[in-house]
Short mmCIF file of C-alpha atoms in Angstrom, two decimals:
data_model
loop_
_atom_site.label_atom_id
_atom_site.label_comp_id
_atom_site.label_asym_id
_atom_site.label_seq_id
_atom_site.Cartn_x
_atom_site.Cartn_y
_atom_site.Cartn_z
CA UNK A 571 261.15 68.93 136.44
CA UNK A 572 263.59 66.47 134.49
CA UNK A 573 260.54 63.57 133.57
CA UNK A 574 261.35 62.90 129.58
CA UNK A 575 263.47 63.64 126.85
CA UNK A 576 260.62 65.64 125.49
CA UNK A 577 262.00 68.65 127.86
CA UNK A 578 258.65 69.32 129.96
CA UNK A 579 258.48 72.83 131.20
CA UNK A 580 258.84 73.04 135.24
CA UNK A 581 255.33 73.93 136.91
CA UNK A 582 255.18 77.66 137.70
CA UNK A 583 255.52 78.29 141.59
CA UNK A 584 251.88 79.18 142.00
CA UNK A 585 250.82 76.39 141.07
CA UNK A 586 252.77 74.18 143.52
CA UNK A 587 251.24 75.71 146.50
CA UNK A 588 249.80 72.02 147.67
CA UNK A 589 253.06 70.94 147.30
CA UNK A 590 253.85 72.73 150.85
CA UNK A 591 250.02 73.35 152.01
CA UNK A 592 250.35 74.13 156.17
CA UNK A 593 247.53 71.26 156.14
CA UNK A 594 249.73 67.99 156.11
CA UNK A 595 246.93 65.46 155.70
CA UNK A 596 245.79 67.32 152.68
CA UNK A 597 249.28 67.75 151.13
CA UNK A 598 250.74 64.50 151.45
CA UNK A 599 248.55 61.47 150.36
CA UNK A 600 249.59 58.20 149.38
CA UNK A 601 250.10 59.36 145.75
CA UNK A 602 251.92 62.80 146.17
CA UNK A 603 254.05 60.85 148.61
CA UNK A 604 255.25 58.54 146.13
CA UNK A 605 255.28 61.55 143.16
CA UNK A 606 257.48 62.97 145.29
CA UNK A 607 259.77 60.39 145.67
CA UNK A 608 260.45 60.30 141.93
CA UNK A 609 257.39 57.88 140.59
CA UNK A 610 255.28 59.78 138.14
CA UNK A 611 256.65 62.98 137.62
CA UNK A 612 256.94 62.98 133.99
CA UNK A 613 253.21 63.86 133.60
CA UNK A 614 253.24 67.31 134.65
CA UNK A 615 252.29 69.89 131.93
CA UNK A 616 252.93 67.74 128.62
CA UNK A 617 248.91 67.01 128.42
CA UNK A 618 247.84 70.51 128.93
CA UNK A 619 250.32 71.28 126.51
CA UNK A 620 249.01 69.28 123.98
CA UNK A 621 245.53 69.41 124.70
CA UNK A 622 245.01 71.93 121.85
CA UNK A 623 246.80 69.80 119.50
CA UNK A 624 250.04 70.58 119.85
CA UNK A 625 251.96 68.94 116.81
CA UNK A 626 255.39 69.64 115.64
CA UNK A 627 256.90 72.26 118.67
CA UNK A 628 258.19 69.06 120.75
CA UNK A 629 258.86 66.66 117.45
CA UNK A 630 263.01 66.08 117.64
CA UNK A 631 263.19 66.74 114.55
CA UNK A 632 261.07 66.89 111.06
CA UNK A 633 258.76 64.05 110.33
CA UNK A 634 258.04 62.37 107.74
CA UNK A 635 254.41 61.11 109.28
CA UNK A 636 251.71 62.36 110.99
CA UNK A 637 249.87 59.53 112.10
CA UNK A 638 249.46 55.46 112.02
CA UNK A 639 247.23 53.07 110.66
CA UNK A 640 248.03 49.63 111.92
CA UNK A 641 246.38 46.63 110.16
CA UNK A 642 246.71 44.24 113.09
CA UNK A 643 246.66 40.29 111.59
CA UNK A 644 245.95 38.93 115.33
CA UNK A 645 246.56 35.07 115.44
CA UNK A 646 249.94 35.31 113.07
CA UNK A 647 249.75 35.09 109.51
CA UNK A 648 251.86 32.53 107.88
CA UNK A 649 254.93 34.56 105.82
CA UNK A 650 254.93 31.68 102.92
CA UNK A 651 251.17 32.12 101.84
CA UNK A 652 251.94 36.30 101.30
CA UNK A 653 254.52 37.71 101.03
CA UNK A 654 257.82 35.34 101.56
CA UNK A 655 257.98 32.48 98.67
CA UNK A 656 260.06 29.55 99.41
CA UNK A 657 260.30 26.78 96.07
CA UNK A 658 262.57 25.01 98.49
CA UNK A 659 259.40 23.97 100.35
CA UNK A 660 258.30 21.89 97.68
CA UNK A 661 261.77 20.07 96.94
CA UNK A 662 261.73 18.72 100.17
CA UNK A 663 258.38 18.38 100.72
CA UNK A 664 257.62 15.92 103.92
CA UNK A 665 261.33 15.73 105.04
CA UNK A 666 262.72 17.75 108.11
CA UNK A 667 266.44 19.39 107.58
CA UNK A 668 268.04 20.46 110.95
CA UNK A 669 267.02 24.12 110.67
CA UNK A 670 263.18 22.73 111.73
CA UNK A 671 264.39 21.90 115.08
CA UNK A 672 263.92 24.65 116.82
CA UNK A 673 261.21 25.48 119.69
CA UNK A 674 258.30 26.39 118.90
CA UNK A 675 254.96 26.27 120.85
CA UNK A 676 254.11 23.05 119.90
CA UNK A 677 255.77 19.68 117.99
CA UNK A 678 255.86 20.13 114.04
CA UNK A 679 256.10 17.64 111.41
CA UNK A 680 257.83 17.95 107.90
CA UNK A 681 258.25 20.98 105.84
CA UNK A 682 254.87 21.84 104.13
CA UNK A 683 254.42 23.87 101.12
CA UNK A 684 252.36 26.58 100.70
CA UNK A 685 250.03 25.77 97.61
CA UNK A 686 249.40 29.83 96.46
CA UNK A 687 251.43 30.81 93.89
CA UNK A 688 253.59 34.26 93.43
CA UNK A 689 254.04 36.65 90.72
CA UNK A 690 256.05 40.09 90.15
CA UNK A 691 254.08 43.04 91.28
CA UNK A 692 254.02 45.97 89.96
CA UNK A 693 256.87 48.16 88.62
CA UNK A 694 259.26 47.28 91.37
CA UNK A 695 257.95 43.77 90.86
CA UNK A 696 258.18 42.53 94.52
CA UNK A 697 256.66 39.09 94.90
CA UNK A 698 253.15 38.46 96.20
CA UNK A 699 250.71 35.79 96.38
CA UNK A 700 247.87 35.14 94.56
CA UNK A 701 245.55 35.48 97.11
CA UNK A 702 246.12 39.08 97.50
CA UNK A 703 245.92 39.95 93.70
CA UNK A 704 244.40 43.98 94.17
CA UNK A 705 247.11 44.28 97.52
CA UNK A 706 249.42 43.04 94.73
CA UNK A 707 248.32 46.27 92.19
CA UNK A 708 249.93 48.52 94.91
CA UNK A 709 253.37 46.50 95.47
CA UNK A 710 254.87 49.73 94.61
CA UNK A 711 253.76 51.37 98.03
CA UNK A 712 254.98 48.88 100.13
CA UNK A 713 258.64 48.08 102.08
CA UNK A 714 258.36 44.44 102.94
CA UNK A 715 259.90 43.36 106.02
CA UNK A 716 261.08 39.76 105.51
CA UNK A 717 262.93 39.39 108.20
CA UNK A 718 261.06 40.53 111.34
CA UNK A 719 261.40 38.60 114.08
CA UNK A 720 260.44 38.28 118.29
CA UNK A 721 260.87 36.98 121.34
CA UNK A 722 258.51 34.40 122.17
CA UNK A 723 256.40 32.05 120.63
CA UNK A 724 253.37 32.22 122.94
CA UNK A 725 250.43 34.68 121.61
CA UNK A 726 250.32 36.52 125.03
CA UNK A 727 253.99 37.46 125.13
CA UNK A 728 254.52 38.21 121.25
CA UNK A 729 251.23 40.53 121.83
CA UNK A 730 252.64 42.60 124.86
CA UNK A 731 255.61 43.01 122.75
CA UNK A 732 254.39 43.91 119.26
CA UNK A 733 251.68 46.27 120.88
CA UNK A 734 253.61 47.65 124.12
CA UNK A 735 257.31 47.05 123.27
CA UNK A 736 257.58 44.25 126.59
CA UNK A 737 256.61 40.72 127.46
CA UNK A 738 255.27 42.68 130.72
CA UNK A 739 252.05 43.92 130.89
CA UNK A 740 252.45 46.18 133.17
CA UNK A 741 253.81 49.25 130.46
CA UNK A 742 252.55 51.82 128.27
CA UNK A 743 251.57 51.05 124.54
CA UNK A 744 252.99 52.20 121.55
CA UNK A 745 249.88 54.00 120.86
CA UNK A 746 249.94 55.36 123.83
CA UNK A 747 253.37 56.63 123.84
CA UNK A 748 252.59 57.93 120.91
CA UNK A 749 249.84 60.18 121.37
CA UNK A 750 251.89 60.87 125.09
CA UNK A 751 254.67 62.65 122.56
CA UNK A 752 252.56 63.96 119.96
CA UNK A 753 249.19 64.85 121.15
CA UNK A 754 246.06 65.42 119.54
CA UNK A 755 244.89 67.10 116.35
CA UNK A 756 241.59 66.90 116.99
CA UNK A 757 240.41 67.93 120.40
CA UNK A 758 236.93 66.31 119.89
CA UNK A 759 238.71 62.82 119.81
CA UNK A 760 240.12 60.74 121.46
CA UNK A 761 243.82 60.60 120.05
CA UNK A 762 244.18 56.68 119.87
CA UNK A 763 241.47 54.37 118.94
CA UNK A 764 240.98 50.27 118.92
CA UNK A 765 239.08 49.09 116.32
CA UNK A 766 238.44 45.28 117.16
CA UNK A 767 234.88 43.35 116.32
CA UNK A 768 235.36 41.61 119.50
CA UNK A 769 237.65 41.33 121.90
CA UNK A 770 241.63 40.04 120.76
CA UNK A 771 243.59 37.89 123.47
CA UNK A 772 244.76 39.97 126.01
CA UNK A 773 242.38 42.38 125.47
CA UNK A 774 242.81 45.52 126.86
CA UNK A 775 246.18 45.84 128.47
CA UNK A 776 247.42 45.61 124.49
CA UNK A 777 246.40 49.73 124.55
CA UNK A 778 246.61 50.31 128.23
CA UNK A 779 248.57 53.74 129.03
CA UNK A 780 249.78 52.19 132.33
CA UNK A 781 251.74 54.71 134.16
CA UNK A 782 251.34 57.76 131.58
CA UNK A 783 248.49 59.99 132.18
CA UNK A 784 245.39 58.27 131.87
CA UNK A 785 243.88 60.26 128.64
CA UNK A 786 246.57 58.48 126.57
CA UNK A 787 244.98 55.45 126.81
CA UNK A 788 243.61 53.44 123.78
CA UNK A 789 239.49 54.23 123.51
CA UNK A 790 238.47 50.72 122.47
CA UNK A 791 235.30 50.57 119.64
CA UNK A 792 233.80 47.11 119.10
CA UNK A 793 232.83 47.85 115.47
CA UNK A 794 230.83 44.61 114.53
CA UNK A 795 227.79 46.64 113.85
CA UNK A 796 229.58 49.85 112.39
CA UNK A 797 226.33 52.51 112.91
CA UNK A 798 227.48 55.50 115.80
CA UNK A 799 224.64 54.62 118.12
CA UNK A 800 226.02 51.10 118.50
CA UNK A 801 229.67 51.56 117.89
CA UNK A 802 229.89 53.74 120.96
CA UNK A 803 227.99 52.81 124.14
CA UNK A 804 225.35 55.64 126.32
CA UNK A 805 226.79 58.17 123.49
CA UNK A 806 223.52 60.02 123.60
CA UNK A 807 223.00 61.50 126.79
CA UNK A 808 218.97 61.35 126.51
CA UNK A 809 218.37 62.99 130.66
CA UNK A 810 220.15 66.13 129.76
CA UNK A 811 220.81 68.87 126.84
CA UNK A 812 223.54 70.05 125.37
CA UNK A 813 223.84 72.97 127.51
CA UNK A 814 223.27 71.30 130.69
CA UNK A 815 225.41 68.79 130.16
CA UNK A 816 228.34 71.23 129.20
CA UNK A 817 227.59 73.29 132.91
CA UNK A 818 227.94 70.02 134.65
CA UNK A 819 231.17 69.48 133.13
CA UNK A 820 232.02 73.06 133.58
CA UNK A 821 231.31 72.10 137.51
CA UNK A 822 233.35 68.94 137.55
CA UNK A 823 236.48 70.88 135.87
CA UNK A 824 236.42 74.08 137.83
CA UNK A 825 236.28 71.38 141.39
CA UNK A 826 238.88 69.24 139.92
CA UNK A 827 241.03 72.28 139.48
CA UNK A 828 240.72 73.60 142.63
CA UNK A 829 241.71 70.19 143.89
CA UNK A 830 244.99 70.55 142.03
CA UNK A 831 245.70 73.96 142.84
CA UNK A 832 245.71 72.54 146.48
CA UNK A 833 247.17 69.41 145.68
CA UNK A 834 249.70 69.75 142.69
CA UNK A 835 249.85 68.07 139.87
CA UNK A 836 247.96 64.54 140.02
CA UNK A 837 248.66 62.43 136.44
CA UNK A 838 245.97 60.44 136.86
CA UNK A 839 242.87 63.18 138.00
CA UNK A 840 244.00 65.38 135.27
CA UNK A 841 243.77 62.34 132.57
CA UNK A 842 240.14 61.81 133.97
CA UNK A 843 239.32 65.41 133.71
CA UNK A 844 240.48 65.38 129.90
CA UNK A 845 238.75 61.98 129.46
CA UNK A 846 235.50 63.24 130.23
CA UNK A 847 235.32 66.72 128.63
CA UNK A 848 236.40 64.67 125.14
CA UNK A 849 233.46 62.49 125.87
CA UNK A 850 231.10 65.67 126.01
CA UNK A 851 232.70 66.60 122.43
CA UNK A 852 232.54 63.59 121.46
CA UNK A 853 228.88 63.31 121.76
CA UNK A 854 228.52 65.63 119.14
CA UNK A 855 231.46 64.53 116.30
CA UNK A 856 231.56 60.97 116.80
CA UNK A 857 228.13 60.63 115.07
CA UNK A 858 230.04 62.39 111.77
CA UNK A 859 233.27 60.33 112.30
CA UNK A 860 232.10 57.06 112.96
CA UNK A 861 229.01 56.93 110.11
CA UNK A 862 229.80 55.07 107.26
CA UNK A 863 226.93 56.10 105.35
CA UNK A 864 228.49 59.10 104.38
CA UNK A 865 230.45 57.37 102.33
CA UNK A 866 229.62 57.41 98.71
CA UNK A 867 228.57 54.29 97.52
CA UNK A 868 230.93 53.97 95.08
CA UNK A 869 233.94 54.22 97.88
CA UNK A 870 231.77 51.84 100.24
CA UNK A 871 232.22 49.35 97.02
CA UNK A 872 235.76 50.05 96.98
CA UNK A 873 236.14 48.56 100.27
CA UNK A 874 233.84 45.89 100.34
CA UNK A 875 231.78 44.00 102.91
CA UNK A 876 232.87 42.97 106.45
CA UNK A 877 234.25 43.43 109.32
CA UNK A 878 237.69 44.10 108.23
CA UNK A 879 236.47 46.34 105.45
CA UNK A 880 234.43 48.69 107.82
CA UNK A 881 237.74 49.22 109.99
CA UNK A 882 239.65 50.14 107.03
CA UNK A 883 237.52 52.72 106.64
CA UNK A 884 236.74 53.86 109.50
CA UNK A 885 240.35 54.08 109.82
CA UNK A 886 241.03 56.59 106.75
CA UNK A 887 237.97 58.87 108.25
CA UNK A 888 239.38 58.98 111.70
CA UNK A 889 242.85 59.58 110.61
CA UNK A 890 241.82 62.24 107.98
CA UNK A 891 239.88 64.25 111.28
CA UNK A 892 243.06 63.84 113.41
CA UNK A 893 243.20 60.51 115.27
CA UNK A 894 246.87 60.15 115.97
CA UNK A 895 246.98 56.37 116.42
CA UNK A 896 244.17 53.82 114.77
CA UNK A 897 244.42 50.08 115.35
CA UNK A 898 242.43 47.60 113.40
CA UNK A 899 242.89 44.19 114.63
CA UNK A 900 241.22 41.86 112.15
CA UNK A 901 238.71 39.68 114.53
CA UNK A 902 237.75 38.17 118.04
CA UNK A 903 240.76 36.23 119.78
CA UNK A 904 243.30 34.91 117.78
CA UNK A 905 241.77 34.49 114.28
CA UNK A 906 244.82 34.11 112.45
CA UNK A 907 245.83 31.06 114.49
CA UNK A 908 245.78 28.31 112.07
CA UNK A 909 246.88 24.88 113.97
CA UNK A 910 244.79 22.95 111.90
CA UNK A 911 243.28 23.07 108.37
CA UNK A 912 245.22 26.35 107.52
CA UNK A 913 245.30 25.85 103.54
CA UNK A 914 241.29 26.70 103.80
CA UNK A 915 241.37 29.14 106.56
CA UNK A 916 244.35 30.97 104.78
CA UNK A 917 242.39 31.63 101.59
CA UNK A 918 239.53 32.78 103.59
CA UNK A 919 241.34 34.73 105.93
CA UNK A 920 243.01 36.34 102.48
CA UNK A 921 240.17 37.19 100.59
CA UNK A 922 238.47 39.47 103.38
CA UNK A 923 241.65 41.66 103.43
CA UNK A 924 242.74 41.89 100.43
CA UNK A 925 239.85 44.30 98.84
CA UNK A 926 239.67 46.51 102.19
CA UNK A 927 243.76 46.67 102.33
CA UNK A 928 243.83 47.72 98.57
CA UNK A 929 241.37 50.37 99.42
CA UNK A 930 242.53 51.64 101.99
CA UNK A 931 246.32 52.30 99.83
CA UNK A 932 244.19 53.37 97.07
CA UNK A 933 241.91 56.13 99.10
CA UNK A 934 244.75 57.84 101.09
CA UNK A 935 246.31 57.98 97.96
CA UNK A 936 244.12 59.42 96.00
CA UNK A 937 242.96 62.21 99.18
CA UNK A 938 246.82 63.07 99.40
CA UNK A 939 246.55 61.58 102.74
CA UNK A 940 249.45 58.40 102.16
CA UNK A 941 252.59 60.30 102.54
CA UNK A 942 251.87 61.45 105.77
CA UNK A 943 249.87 58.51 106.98
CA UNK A 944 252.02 55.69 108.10
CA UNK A 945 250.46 51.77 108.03
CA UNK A 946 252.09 49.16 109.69
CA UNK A 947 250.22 45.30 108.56
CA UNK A 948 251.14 41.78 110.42
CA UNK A 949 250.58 39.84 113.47
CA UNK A 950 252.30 39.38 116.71
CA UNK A 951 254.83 36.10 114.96
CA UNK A 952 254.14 34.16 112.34
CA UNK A 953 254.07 30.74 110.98
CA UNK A 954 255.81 27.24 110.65
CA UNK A 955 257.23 26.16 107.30
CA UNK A 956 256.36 22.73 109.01
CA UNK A 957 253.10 21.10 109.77
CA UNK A 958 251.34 20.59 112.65
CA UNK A 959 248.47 17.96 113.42
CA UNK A 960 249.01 17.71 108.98
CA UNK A 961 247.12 20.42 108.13
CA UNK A 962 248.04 22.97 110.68
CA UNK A 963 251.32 25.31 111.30
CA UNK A 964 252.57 26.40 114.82
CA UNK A 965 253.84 29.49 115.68
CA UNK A 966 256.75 30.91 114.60
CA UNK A 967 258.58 33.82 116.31
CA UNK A 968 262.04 33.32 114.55
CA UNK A 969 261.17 35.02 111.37
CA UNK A 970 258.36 36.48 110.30
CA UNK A 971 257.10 39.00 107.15
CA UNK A 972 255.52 42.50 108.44
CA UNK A 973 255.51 45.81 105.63
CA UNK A 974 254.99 49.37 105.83
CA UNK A 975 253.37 51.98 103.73
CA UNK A 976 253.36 55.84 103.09
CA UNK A 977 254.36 57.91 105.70
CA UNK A 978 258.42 58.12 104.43
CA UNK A 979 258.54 54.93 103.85
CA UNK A 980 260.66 53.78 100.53
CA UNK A 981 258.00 51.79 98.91
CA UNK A 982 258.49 48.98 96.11
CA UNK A 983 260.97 47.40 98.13
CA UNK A 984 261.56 44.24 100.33
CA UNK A 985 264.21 44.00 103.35
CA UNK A 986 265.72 41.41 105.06
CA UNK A 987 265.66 37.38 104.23
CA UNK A 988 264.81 34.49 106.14
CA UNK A 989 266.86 31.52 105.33
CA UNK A 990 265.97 29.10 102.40
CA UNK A 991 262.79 27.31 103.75
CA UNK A 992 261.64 30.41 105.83
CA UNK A 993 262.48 29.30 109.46
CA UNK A 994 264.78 31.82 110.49
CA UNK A 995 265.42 35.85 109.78
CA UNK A 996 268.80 35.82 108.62
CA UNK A 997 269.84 38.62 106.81
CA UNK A 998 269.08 42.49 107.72
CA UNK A 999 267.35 41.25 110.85
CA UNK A 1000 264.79 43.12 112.12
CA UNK A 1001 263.44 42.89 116.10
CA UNK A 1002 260.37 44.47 116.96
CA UNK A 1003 261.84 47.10 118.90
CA UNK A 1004 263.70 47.82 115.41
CA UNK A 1005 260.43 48.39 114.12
CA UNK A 1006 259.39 50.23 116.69
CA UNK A 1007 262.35 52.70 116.57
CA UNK A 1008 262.01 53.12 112.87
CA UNK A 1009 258.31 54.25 113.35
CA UNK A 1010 258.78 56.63 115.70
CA UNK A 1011 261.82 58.23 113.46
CA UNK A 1012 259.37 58.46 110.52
CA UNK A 1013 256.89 60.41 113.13
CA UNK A 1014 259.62 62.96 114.26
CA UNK A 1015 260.64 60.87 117.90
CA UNK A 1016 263.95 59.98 118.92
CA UNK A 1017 263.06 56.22 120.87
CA UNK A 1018 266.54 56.94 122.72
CA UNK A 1019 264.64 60.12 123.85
CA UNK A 1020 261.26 59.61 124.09
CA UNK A 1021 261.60 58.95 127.93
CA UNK A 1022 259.29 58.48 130.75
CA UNK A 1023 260.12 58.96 134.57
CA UNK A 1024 258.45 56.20 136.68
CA UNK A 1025 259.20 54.48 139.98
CA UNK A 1026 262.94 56.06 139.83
CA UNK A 1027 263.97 55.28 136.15
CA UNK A 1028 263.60 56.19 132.81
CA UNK A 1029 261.15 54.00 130.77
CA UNK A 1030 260.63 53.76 126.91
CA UNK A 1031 259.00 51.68 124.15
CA UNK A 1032 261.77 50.12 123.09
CA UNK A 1033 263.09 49.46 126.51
CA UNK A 1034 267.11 49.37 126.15
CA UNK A 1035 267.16 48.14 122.56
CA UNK A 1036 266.46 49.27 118.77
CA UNK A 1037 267.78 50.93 115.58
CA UNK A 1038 266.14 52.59 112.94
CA UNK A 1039 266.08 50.72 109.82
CA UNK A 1040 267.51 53.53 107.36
CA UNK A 1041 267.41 51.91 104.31
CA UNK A 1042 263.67 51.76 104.65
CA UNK A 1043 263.83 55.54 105.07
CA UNK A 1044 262.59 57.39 101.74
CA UNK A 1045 264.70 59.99 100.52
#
């Protein structure tokens, strides 16, 4: 069957008996109707061919990555306050030049200057501001986007896209298409995991798999209290042992099977099946993966305190046991969304990710785990160079600063320019679905070929768009 550009293997004849069964009612429900008219047929064989972590054999070619970190800024970070310095800001103070009249969400006043200051970081000396001063020790492992930039200025829109590639919510994640084309390395876990203490706008359909099989979807932790027992919900089973529980399972499986061997393949059976046998593993290596008091107490000082802090690293354990894809969006709804007093919300915002963020560099560094662990930091947009209500900035989708780290990335670098008071991306411009493209590249994917068959056409994350960004390519 033709169903991606990862060249699934057809399903062996023997196992398509239900496909013709002499009982009609059992052969031809509502779903194998429509799987047979085209809708869904990608799914068959790539999970069970990746369920033993299946890594490089359907890559397109040699990576330079083997997995993501991304440090999700939810909300939209202003560009000016990090990483993006604009003097003109303070020239012109007050005063609004023609490039401020563009649409935003809401009405803006005159250009307002950021108040941080910015100094040459390290070696490569790429400008950053003071209120990341230990991010600004390891300037030489970042590429700084400058000039990223989207397609909407709403939070809802700018979320589907940076997170699923679409304004429509109604398509796979990147995380999801991800661990879709790579599967697991680590069979006891899930391969994608959403690190949020609380719940982000939008909430779940930001890591939904939508129409690819159901065990590629985003297993959502609310970490505000980060100890295993409370991370993960009923992950004791206290009613029945180990070995119990495992014969149950066994049951469930064998039935489920024998429904497919009648039926044919079924996407979204088989992604329960594998859903539930990685929550019986689970049960038993998610108490390791998830406990920070492993930690020595000299890295849990290295991180810091927080929230933010205990995703970072929770993020470097889970991607040093094999989690494909780990998000970490900073906080509950939109915390980065600064209409009003942003000056004081921006410091405070800054000073609870700048330790963990260092830290995090620092650690995967140091465990030989950066070069093949790719990070991706920002928001959905970003901000005005204007004020709004006097204190505030609106949102601003035109141009925007994200950066990557390890994982082939050329680091010590920036890319891209917005124009003189930071409104616009105007040189080197780069659309999300560039950055998308890009990513996948550094993990081995073609996003021209990393296809999926659904409802009679052939759907990808970065829809009908997107160029990889080979400058920011290491050598």
């Amino acid at each position: 069957m033709a169903g991606s550009g990862l060249m699934k293997q057809p399903v062996p004849d023997s196992e398509q008996v239900g496909w013709f069964s002499a009982d009609p009612v059992a052969a031809l429900t509502r779903r194998r109707l429509i799987g047979s008219l085209g809708a869904g047929v990608g799914s068959v064989g790539l999970a069970a061919a990746l369920a033993d972590g299946g890594d490089s054999a359907l890559r397109h070619f040699a990576p330079r990555a083997r997995r993501v970190i991304h440090l999700f800024m939810n909300g939209g970070p202003y560009q000016g306050d990090f990483f993006d310095p604009k003097p003109l800001l303070q020239k012109y103070a007050g005063q609004r030049p023609p490039e401020a009249d563009l649409r935003t969400e809401r009405r803006t006043a005159g250009l307002l200057p950021s108040p941080f200051r910015f100094r040459p970081c390290g070696s490569s000396g790429i400008p950053i501001s003071s209120l990341l001063p230990l991010t600004g020790q390891q300037a030489d492992e970042l590429c700084v986007l400058r000039s990223t930039w989207t397609d909407n200025p709403n939070h809802g829109p700018a979320l589907l896209l940076m997170n699923n590639g679409t304004i429509l919510p109604t398509r796979p994640s990147m995380g999801s298409w991800l661990s879709w084309g790579l599967g697991s390395e680590n069979r006891n876990l899930p391969s994608y995991v959403v690190l949020c203490p609380g719940k982000p706008v939008r909430f779940s359909i930001l890591w939904t798999s939508a129409f690819l099989p159901g065990s590629h979807q985003g297993t959502y932790i609310n970490h505000s209290v980060p100890t295993p027992e409370k991370l993960i919900p009923f992950l004791r089973n206290e009613s029945a042992g180990r070995e119990m529980q495992a014969a149950q399972v066994e049951l469930i499986s064998r039935l489920n099977r024998h429904q497919l061997s009648r039926t044919g393949p079924d996407g979204q059976l088989e992604g329960r099946l594998q859903a539930m046998e990685t929550a019986f593993r689970m049960q038993f290596t998610a108490t390791d993966a998830f406990d920070l008091q492993q930690e020595t107490k000299a890295t849990r000082e290295l991180y810091g305190e927080g929230h933010f802090a205990s995703g970072c690293l929770l993020a470097r354990r889970l991607s040093e046991r094999g989690v494909r894809f780990i998000q970490v969006y900073y906080g509950d709804g939109q915390p980065w969304d600064t209409h009003s007093d942003h000056n004081r919300q921006a410091e405070t915002l800054a000073r609870s990710i700048d330790r963990p963020i260092a830290a995090l560099l620092q650690d995967l560094r140091q465990r030989g785990l950066l070069d093949e662990t790719l990070i991706l930091w920002g928001g959905e947009f970003g901000r005005t160079p204007t004020s709004e209500n006097g204190s505030g900035r609106d949102h601003n989708h035109y141009g925007f600063t994200t950066w990557l780290a390890g994982g082939g990335v050329r680091g010590g670098m920036t890319y891209g320019e917005t124009d003189d008071f930071g409104f616009r991306a105007v040189q080197d411009r780069v659309h999300v679905h560039d950055l998308h493209a890009t990513m996948l590249h550094l993990l081995g994917l073609d996003h021209e070929r990393l296809t999926y068959r659904y409802a009679g056409r052939d759907f990808r994350l970065t829809d009908v768009a997107g160029r990889v960004l080979s400058d920011v390519v290491g050598g």
